[in-house]
Every structure is written in C-alpha cells, then in structure tokens.
mmCIF file of C-alpha atoms and ligand atoms in Angstrom:
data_model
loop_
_atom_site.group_PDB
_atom_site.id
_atom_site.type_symbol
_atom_site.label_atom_id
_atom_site.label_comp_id
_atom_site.label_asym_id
_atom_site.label_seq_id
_atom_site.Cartn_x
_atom_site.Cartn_y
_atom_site.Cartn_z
ATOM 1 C CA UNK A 1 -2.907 13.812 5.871
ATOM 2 C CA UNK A 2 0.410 13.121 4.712
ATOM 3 C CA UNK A 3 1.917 9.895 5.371
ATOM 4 C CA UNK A 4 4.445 10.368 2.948
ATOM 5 C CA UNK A 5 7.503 12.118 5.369
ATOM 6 C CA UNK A 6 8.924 8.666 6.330
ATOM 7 C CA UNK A 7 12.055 7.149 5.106
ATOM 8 C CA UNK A 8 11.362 5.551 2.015
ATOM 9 C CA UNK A 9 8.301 8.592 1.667
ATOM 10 C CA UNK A 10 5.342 6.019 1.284
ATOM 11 C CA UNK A 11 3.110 5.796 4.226
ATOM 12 C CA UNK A 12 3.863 2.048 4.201
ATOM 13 C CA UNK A 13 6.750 3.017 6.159
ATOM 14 C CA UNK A 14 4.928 3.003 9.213
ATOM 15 C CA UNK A 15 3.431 -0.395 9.318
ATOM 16 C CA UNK A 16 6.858 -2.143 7.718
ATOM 17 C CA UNK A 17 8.975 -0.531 10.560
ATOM 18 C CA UNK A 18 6.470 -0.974 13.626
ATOM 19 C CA UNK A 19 5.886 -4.610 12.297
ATOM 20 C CA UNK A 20 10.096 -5.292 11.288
ATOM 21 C CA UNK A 21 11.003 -4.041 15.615
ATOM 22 C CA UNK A 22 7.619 -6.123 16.899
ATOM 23 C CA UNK A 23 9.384 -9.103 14.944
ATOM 24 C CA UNK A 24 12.887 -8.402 16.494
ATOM 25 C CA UNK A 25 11.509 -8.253 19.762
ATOM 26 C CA UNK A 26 10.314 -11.334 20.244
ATOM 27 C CA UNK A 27 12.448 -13.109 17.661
ATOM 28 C CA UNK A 28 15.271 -11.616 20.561
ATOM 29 C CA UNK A 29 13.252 -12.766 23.751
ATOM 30 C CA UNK A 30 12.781 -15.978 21.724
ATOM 31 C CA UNK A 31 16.193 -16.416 20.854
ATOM 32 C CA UNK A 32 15.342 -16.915 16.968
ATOM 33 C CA UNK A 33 15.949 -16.175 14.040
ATOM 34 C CA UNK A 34 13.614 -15.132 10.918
ATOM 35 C CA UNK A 35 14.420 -14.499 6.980
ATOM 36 C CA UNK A 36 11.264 -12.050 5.152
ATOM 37 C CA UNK A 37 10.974 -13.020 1.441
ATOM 38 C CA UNK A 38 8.835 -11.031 0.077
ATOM 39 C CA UNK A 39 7.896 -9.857 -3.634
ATOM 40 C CA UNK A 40 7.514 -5.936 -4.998
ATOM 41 C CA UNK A 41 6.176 -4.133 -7.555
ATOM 42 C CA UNK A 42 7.405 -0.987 -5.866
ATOM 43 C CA UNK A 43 6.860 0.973 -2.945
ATOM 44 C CA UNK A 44 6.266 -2.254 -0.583
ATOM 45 C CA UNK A 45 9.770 -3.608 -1.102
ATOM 46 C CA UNK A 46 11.569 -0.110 -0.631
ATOM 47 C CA UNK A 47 9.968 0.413 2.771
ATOM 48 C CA UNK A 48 10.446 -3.534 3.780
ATOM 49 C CA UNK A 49 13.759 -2.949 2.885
ATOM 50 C CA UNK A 50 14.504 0.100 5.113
ATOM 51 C CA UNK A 51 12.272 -1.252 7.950
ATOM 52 C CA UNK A 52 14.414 -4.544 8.312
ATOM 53 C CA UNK A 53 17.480 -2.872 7.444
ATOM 54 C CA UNK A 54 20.169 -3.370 10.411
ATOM 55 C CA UNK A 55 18.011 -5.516 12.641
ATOM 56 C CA UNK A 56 19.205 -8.267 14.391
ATOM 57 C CA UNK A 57 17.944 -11.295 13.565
ATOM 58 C CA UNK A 58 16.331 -10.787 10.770
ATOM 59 C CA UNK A 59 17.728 -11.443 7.035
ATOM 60 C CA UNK A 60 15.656 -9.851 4.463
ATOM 61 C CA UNK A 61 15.697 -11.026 0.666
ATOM 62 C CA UNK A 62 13.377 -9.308 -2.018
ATOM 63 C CA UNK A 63 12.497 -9.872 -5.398
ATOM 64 C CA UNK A 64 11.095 -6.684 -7.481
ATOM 65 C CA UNK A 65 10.740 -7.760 -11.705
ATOM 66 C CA UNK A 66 13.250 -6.087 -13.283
ATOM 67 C CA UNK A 67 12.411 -3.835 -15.508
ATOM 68 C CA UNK A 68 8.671 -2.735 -13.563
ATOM 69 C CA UNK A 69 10.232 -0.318 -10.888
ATOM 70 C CA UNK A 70 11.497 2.813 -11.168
ATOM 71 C CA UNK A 71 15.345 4.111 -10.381
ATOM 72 C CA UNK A 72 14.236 5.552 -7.130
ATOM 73 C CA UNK A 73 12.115 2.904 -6.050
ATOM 74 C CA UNK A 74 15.293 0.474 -7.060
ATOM 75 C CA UNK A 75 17.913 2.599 -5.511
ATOM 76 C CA UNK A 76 16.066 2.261 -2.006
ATOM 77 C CA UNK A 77 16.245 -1.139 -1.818
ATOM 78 C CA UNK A 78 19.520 -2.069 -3.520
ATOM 79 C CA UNK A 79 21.832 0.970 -1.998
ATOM 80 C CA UNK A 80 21.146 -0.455 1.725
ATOM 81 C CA UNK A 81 23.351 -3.979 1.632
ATOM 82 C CA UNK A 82 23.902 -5.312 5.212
ATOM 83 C CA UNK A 83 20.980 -8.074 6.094
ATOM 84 C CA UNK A 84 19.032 -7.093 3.057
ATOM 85 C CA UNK A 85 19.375 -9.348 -0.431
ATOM 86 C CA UNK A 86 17.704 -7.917 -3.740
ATOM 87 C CA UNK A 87 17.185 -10.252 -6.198
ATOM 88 C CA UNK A 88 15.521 -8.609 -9.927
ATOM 89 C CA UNK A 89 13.695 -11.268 -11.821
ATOM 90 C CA UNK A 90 13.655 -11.575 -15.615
ATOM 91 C CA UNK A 91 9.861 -11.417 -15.225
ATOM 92 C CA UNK A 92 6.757 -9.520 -14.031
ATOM 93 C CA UNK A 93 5.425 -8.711 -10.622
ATOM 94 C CA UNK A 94 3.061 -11.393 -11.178
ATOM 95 C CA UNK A 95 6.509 -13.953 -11.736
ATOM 96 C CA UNK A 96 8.143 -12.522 -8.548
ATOM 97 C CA UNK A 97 5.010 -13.411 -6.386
ATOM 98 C CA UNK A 98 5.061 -17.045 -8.116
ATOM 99 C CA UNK A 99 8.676 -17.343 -6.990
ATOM 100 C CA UNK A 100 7.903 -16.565 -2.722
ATOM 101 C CA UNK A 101 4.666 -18.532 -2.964
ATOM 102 C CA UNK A 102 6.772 -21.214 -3.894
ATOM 103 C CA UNK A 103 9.282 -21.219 -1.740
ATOM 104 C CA UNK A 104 7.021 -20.891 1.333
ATOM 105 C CA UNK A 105 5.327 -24.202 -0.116
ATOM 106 C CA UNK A 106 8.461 -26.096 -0.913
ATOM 107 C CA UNK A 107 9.201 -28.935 2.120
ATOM 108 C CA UNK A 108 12.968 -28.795 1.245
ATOM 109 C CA UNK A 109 12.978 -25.092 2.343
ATOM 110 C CA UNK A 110 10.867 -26.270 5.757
ATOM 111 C CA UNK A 111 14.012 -26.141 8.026
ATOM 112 C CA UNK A 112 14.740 -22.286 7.188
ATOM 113 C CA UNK A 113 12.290 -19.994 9.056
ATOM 114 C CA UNK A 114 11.032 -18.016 5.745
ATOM 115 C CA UNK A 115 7.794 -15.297 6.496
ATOM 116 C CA UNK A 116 6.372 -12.449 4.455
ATOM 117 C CA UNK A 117 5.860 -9.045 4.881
ATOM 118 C CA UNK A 118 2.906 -8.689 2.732
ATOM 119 C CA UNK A 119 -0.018 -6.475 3.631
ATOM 120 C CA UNK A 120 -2.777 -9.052 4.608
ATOM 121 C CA UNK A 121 -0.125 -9.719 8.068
ATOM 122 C CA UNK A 122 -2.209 -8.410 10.888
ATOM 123 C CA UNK A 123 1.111 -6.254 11.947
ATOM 124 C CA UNK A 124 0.898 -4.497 8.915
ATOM 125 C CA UNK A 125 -2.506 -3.587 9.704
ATOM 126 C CA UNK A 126 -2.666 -2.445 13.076
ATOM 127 C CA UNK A 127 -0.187 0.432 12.978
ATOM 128 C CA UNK A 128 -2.071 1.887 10.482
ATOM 129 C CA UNK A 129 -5.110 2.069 12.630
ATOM 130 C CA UNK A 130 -2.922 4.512 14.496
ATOM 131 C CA UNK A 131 -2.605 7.674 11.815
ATOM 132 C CA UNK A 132 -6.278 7.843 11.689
ATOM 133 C CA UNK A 133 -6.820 8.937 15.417
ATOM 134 C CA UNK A 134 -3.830 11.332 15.381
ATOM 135 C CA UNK A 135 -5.252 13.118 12.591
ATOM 136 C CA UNK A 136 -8.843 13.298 13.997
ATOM 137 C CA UNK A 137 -7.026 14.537 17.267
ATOM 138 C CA UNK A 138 -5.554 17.437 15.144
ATOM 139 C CA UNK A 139 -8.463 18.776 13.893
ATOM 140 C CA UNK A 140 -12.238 17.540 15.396
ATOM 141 C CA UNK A 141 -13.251 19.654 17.825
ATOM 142 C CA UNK A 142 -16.740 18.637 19.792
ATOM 143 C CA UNK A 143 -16.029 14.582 18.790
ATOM 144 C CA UNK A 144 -17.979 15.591 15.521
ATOM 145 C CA UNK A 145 -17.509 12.535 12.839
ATOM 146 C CA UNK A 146 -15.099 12.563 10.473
ATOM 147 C CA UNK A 147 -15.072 11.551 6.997
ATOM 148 C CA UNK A 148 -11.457 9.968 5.531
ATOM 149 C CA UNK A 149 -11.015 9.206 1.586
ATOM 150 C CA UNK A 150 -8.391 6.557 1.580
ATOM 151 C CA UNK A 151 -6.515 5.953 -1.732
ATOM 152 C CA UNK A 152 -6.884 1.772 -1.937
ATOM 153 C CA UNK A 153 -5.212 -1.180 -3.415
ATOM 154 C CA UNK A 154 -4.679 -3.846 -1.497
ATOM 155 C CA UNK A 155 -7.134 -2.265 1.148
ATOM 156 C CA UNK A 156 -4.230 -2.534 3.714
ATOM 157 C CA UNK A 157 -4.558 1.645 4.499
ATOM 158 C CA UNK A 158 -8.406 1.095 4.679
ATOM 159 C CA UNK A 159 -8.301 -1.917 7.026
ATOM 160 C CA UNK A 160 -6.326 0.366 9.603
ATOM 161 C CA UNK A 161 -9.065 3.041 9.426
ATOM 162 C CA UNK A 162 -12.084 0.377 10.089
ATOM 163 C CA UNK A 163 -10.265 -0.883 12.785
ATOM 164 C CA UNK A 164 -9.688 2.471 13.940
ATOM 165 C CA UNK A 165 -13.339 2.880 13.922
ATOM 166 C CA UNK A 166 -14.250 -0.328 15.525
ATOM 167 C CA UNK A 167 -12.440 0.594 18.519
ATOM 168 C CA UNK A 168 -14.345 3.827 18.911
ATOM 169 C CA UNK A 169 -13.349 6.584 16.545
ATOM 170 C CA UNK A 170 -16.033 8.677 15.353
ATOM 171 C CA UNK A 171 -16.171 8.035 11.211
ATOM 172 C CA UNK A 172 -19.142 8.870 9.171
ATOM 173 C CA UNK A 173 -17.769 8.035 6.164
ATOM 174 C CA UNK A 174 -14.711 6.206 4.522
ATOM 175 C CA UNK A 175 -14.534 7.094 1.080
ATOM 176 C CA UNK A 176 -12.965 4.405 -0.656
ATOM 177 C CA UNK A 177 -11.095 5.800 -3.605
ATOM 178 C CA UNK A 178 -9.408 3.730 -6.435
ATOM 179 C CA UNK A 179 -8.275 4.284 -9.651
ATOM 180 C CA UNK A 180 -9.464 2.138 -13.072
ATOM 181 C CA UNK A 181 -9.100 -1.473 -10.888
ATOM 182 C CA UNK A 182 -12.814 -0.420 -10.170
ATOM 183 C CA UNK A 183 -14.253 -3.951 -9.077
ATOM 184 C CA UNK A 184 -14.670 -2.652 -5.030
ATOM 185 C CA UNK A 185 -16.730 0.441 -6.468
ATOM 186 C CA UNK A 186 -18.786 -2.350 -8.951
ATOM 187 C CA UNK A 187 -19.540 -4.697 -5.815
ATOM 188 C CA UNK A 188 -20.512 -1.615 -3.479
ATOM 189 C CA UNK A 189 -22.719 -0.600 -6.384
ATOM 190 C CA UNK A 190 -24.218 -3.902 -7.864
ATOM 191 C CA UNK A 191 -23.574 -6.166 -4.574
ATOM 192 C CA UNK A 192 -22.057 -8.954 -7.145
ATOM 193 C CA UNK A 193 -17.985 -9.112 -6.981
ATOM 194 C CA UNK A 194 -16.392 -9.507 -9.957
ATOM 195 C CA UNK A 195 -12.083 -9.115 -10.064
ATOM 196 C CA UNK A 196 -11.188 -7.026 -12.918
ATOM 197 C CA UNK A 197 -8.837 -9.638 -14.824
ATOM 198 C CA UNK A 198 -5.771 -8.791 -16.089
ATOM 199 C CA UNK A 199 -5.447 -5.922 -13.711
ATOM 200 C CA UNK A 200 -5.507 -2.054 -15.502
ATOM 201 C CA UNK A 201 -2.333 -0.195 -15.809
ATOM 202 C CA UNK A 202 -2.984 3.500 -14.317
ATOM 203 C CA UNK A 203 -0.450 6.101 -13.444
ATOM 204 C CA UNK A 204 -1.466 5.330 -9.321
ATOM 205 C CA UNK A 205 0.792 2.615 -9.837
ATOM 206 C CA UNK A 206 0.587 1.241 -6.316
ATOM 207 C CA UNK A 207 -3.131 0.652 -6.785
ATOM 208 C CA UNK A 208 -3.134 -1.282 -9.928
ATOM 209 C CA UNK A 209 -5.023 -4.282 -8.001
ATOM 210 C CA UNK A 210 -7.588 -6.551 -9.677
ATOM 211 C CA UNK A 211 -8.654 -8.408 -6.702
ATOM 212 C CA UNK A 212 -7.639 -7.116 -2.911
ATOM 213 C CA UNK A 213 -5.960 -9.326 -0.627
ATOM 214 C CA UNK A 214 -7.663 -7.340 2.200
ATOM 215 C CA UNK A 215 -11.156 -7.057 0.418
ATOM 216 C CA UNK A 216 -12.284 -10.767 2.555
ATOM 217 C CA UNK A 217 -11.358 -9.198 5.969
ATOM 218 C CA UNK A 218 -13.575 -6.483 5.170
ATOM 219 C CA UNK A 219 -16.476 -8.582 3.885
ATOM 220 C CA UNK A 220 -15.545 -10.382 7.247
ATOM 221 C CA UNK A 221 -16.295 -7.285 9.077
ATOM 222 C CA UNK A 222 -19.455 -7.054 8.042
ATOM 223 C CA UNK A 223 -20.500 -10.681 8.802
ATOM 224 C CA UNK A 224 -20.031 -12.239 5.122
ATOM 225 C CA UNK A 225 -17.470 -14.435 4.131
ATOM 226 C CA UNK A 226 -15.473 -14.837 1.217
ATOM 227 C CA UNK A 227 -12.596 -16.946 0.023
ATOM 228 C CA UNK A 228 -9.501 -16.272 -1.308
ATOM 229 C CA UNK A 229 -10.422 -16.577 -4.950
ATOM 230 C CA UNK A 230 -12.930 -13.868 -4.167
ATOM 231 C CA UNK A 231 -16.270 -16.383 -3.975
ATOM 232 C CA UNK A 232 -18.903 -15.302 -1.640
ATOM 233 C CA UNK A 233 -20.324 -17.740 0.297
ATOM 234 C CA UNK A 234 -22.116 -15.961 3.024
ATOM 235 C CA UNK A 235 -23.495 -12.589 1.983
ATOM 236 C CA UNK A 236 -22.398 -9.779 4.141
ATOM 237 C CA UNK A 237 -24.489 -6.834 5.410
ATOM 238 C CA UNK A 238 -23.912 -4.772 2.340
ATOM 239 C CA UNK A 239 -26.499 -2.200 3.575
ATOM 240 C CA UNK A 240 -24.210 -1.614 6.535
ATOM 241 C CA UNK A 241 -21.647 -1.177 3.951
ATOM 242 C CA UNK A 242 -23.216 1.212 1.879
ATOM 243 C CA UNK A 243 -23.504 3.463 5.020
ATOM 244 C CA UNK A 244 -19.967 3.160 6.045
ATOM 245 C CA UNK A 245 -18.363 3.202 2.742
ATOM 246 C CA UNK A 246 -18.218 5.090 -0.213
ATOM 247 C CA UNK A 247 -16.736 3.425 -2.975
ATOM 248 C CA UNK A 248 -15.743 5.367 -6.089
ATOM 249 C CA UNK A 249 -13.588 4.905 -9.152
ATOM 250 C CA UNK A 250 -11.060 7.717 -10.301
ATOM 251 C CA UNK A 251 -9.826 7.570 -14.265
ATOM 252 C CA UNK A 252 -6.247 8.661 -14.939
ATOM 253 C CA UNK A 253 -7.681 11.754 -16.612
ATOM 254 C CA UNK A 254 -9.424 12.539 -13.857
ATOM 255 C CA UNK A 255 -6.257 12.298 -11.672
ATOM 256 C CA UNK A 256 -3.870 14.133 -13.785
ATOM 257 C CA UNK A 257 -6.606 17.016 -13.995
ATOM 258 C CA UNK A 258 -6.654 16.952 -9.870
ATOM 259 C CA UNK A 259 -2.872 17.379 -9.672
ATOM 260 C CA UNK A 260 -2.835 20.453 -11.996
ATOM 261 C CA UNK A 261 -6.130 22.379 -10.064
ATOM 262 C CA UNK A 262 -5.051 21.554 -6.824
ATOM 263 C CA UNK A 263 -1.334 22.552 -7.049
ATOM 264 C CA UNK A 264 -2.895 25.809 -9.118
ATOM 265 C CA UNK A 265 -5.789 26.800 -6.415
ATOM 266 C CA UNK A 266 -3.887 26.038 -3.160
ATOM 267 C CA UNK A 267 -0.687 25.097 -3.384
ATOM 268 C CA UNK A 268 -0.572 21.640 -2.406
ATOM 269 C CA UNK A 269 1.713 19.679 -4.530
ATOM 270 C CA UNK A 270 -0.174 15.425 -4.913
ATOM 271 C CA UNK A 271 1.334 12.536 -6.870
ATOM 272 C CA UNK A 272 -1.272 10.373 -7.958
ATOM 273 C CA UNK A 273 -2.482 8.467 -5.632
ATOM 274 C CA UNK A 274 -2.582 11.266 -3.364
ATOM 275 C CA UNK A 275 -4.841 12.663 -6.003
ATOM 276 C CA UNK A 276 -7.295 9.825 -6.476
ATOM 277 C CA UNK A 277 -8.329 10.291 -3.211
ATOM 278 C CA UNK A 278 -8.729 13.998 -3.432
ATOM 279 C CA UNK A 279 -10.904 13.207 -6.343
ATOM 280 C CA UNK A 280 -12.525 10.650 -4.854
ATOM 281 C CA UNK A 281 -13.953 13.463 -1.729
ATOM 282 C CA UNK A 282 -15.153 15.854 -4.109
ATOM 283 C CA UNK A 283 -16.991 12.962 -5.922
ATOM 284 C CA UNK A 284 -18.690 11.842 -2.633
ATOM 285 C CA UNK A 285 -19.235 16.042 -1.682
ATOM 286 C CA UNK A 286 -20.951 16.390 -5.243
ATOM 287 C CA UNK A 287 -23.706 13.998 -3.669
ATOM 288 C CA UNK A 288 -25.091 16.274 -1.382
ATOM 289 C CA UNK A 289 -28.234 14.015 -0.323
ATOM 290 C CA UNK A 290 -24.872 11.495 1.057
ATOM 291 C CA UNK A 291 -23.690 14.559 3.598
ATOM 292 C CA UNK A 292 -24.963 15.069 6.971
ATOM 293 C CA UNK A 293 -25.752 18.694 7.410
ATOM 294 C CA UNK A 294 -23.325 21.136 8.569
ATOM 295 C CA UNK A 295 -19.937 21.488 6.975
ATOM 296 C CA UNK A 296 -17.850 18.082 7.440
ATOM 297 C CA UNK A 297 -14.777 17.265 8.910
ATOM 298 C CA UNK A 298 -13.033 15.781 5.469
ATOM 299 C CA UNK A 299 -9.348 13.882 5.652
ATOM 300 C CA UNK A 300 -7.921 13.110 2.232
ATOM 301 C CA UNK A 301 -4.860 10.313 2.562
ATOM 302 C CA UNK A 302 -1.676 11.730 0.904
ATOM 303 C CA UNK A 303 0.670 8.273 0.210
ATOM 304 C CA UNK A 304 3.544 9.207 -1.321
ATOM 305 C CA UNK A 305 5.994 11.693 -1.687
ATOM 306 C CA UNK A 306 5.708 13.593 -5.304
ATOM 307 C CA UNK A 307 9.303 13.001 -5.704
ATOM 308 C CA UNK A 308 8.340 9.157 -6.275
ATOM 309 C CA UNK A 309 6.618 10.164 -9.302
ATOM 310 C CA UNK A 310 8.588 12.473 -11.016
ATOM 311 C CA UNK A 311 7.847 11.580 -14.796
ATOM 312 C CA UNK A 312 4.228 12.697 -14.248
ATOM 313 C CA UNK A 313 4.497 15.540 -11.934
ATOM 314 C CA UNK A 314 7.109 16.887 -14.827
ATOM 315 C CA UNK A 315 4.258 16.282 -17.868
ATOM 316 C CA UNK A 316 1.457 17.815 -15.892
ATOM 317 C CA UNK A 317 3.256 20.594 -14.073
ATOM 318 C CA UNK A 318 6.197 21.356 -15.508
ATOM 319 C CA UNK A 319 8.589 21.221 -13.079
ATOM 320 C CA UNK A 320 11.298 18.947 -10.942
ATOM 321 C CA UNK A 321 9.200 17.656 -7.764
ATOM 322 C CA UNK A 322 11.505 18.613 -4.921
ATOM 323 C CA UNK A 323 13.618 15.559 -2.779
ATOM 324 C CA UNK A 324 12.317 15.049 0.813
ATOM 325 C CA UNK A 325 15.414 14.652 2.964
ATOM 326 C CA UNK A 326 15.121 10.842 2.998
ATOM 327 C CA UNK A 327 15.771 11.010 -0.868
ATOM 328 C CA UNK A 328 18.771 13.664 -0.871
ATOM 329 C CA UNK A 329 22.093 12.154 -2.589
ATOM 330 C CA UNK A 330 20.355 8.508 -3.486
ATOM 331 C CA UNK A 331 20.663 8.370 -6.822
ATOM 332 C CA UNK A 332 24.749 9.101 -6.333
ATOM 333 C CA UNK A 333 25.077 5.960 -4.009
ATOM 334 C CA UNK A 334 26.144 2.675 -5.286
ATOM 335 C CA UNK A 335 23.889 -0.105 -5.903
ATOM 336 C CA UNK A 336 24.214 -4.289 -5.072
ATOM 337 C CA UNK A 337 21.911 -6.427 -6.246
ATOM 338 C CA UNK A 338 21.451 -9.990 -7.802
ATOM 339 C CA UNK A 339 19.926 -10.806 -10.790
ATOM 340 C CA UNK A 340 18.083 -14.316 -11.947
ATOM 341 C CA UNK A 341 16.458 -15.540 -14.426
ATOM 342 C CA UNK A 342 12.641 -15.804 -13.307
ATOM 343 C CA UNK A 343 13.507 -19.639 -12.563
ATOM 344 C CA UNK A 344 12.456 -21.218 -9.472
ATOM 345 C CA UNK A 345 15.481 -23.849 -9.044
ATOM 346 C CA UNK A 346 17.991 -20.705 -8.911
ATOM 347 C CA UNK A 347 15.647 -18.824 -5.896
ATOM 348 C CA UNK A 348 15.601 -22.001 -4.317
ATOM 349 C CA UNK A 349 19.536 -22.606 -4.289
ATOM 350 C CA UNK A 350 20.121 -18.659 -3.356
ATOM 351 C CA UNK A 351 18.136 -19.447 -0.437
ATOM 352 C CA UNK A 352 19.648 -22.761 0.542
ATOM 353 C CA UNK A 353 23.194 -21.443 -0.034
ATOM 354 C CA UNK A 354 23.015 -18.729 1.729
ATOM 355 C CA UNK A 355 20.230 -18.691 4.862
HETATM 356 C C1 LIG B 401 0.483 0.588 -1.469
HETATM 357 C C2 LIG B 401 0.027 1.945 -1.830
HETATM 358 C C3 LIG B 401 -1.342 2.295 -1.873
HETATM 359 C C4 LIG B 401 -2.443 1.279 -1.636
HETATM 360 O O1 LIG B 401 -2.515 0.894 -0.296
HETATM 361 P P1 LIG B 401 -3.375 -0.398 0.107
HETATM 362 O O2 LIG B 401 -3.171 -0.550 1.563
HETATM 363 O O3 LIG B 401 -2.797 -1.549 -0.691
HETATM 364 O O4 LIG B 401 -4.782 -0.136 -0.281
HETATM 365 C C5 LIG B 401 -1.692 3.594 -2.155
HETATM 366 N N1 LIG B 401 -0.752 4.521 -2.423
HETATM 367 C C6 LIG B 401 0.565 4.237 -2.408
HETATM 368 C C7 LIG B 401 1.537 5.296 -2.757
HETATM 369 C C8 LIG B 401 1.003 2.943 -2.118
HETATM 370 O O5 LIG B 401 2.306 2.661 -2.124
#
C-alpha cells in the first residue's frame, strides 16, 4: 500500500490535511482563530506545513533543529511562506520539542490560541483508520482476514488500523514492524516495558522513537493503563495482544538488504521504512505455526516516497530515486525561514510579536 503519492510524499499527508480543513471548518462556523506550533524532526513538519498552507484562519509556525533535516524535507516547509513561519533551532529535535512544550505551558502566552499538530491528536488518528479499509476493499475477496505490517514510530499509522478494526474490519494480524527502537517488540515479548533511552539512530529515520506517544492508547485498548512516562499501572490483556499483534524488530542491515532483493526480484523500488515493514511480513511468514492455513491476504505499508531518501537508495542501488510530481522543481525554489538560537525568551517574543 502506498501512502506515499501525497503532496509532501509521506502518508502523514493524509491525516495533517483531513485534520488542518476539520480545524478550518469549525474554527470558520466558530468565528475563530487558531495558531499550530508544532516541533519536527522531519517528515511531520513538511506535511503540517502543506496541510495548513493557505487556510484561513489558521497561522502555522514550526520549529525543525537545524542541522537534523534533510534539504528536501527543509525545502517543503520553508519554500511555502504565506500563513506558515519556520523557525530552525540551534539545537536537536529533542530542544525544538522543549521549546512548544513550553510555550503551551507559559500563562503569558494564555491569551493567543496556540494547539499542536502532533500525532497523539485524535484527528490525526482517525483519517488514518480510513486507508486500511480501502485497501482491504481492493483486494479481499470472500471478507477473508487480512494481515497489515505497519512500519511504527510513534504508533500514529497503527492506531488508525486498530481502530479500523474495532469498527469491524476483518484483521488477523497487525504486524508491528520497527526498526532498532525495539522496546514495543521487548514488551510484546517479555510483557515488562522498558523505553530504549537515548533513542537509536537507524536509517528509518522517522521511526527513531524510544518511547511512543501512542503506545498508552493502545495499552488502553486492551483494558491496561499506562501513564505518560510509560508506568503501567493496570496490566492490560497482553494475551489478547499477542493474538492481534505481531511485534518485531528490523536492524538497518536487515533493511538495506530488503531494498536491494526487493527492487532486484520484483521491481518495487522501498525507502526504508517502507522496507522495515516488508521485512517485518516475511519475519512473521517465516513462523508458519503463527499463519492460519490457506495463503493470506498480506498488506505491507509503503510511507514514503524513495525520493525522500535519496543518500541511501544511491549507496544500496546505485542510482538517482526518481521525483514524484509533488517534488518536481523544489529544490530550484527560494527558501524563507527564521533562525534562533535554541533559547526560549526569543520563541516566546516571535510569538508575542507577531500572533
Ligand atoms: C512518521 C513516519 C513513520 C512512523 O509513523 P507512526 O505513526 O509514528 O508510527 C513511518 N514512516 C515514515 C516515513 C514516517 O514519516
């Protein structure tokens, strides 16, 4: 399935531009008026940046650290002007996200109507619930289950499928596939949670998550509870999750070697992530006793275009990952953006001075 055709060719395109026109609606009705800060490492920023771009309003100001994203993923953001305000921070992702929790705490900021974007808002969610049955209605025939491996982070993508399957769509399997950050795969194994701390660097950028923001709403789901530091406190039915779920870790070796067999054997060009979850369904076929019998119905999550990662699809493959449309001519058009020193006084009197 590949949700990577959009306009900023990450499938978080469709959530950030179903949830950006919910928010103008009623923000219009309402006669109000709403500023998104939000922090990037990436992908997230480029498609809240293109989903808010033009809307009425809505201002949108985003911090990305400056020297973490690459020139694509920059040029998305900072080529589009208008309502939306790029700010790159003399600091890491981790310094960006210190900077918007801030501000959302800080009472002198109360009178300015300040929200994020992030991926734990329920409208980020529920769009995504949507791909899953259009896919399935492609290719089941006789409502046979379906098994989807899901490329996870943030468990965002994931969330959409097992609401998708709450409301009636017949799954047998999600196949939970990350890379290195392995502490989802751990807990599903062991039943004890432990947040891998610092987070691991692997080429599925995107994924690089030590501790999901999405991981208590699916303990939730299964009747446990657990806070936001990751403590459990009521012990969900991990049986239950065992049989829904199939957690499994993919190493960057693993990944690169899935890129070169797949584009070699069929075709199919995959960036990474797109890769770790290919992995991650021949891991769970290679456990035959797991299967049903009978030859499943098996949807592997594509999330982004190759073109996002050209560096690696140039070392494994050797060539120049062709531009989707949405990409022609970007790296020609000019760029406007703001930097600052990763200080919270000068985010604070950006905001005041100009919202
Ligand atoms: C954000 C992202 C993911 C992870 O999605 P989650 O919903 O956070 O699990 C996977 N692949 C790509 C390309 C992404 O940008």
């Amino acid at each position: 399935m590949r949700l990577d055709q959009g306009p900023t060719a990450s499938f978080k395109d469709f959530a950030a531009r179903m949830m950006s026109r919910l928010m103008q609606y009623y923000l219009s009705v309402n006669n109000q008026h709403l500023t998104i800060l939000t922090a990037t490492s990436g992908d997230t920023g480029s498609a809240v940046a293109n989903a808010f771009y033009g809307l009425k309003n809505i201002n949108a100001i985003i911090l990305f650290p400056a020297g973490e994203v690459t020139l694509m993923q920059r040029k998305q953001m900072t080529t589009l002007q208008n309502n939306i305000s790029v700010i790159a921070i003399d600091g890491k992702f981790d310094d960006c996200q210190r900077l918007v929790k801030t501000a959302f705490l800080d009472p002198a900021l109360s009178d300015i109507p300040l929200t994020s974007a992030n991926s734990i808002n329920i409208g980020r969610l529920l769009p995504q619930s949507i791909y899953y049955f259009y896919a399935y209605s492609k290719l089941a025939s006789n409502l046979e289950e379906a098994i989807f491996s899901v490329p996870s982070g943030n468990f965002g993508n994931l969330m959409g499928g097992l609401i998708a399957k709450k409301i009636g769509l017949p799954v047998q399997k999600f196949i939970i596939s990350t890379n290195e950050n392995n502490e989802v795969p751990e807990y599903l194994r062991t039943g004890n949670y432990e947040p891998v701390n610092p987070s691991k660097n692997s080429i599925s950028s995107a994924m690089n998550v030590g501790h999901p923001s999405n991981l208590a709403r699916i303990v939730a789901l299964y009747k446990g509870t657990m806070d936001e530091t990751g403590h459990i406190s009521k012990i969900p039915d991990i049986l239950k999750m065992r049989e829904d779920l199939f957690a499994v870790s993919v190493t960057d070796e693993e990944t690169k070697n899935t890129i070169e067999n797949v584009y070699r054997k069929y075709g199919i060009l995959l960036e990474p992530h797109g890769a770790v979850a290919w992995e991650g369904t021949k891991k769970y076929s290679g456990l035959d006793n797991n299967t049903k019998p009978g030859k499943p119905l098996c949807i592997s999550l594509e999330t982004a275009h190759p073109a996002k990662f050209p560096e690696e699809i140039r070392q494994i493959l050797n060539f120049e990952p062709p531009l989707p449309i949405s990409m022609d001519g970007l790296e020609e058009k000019p760029e406007n953006y703001f930097s600052m020193d990763n200080n919270y006084k000068l985010l604070k009197d950006f905001i005041l001075k100009n919202y």
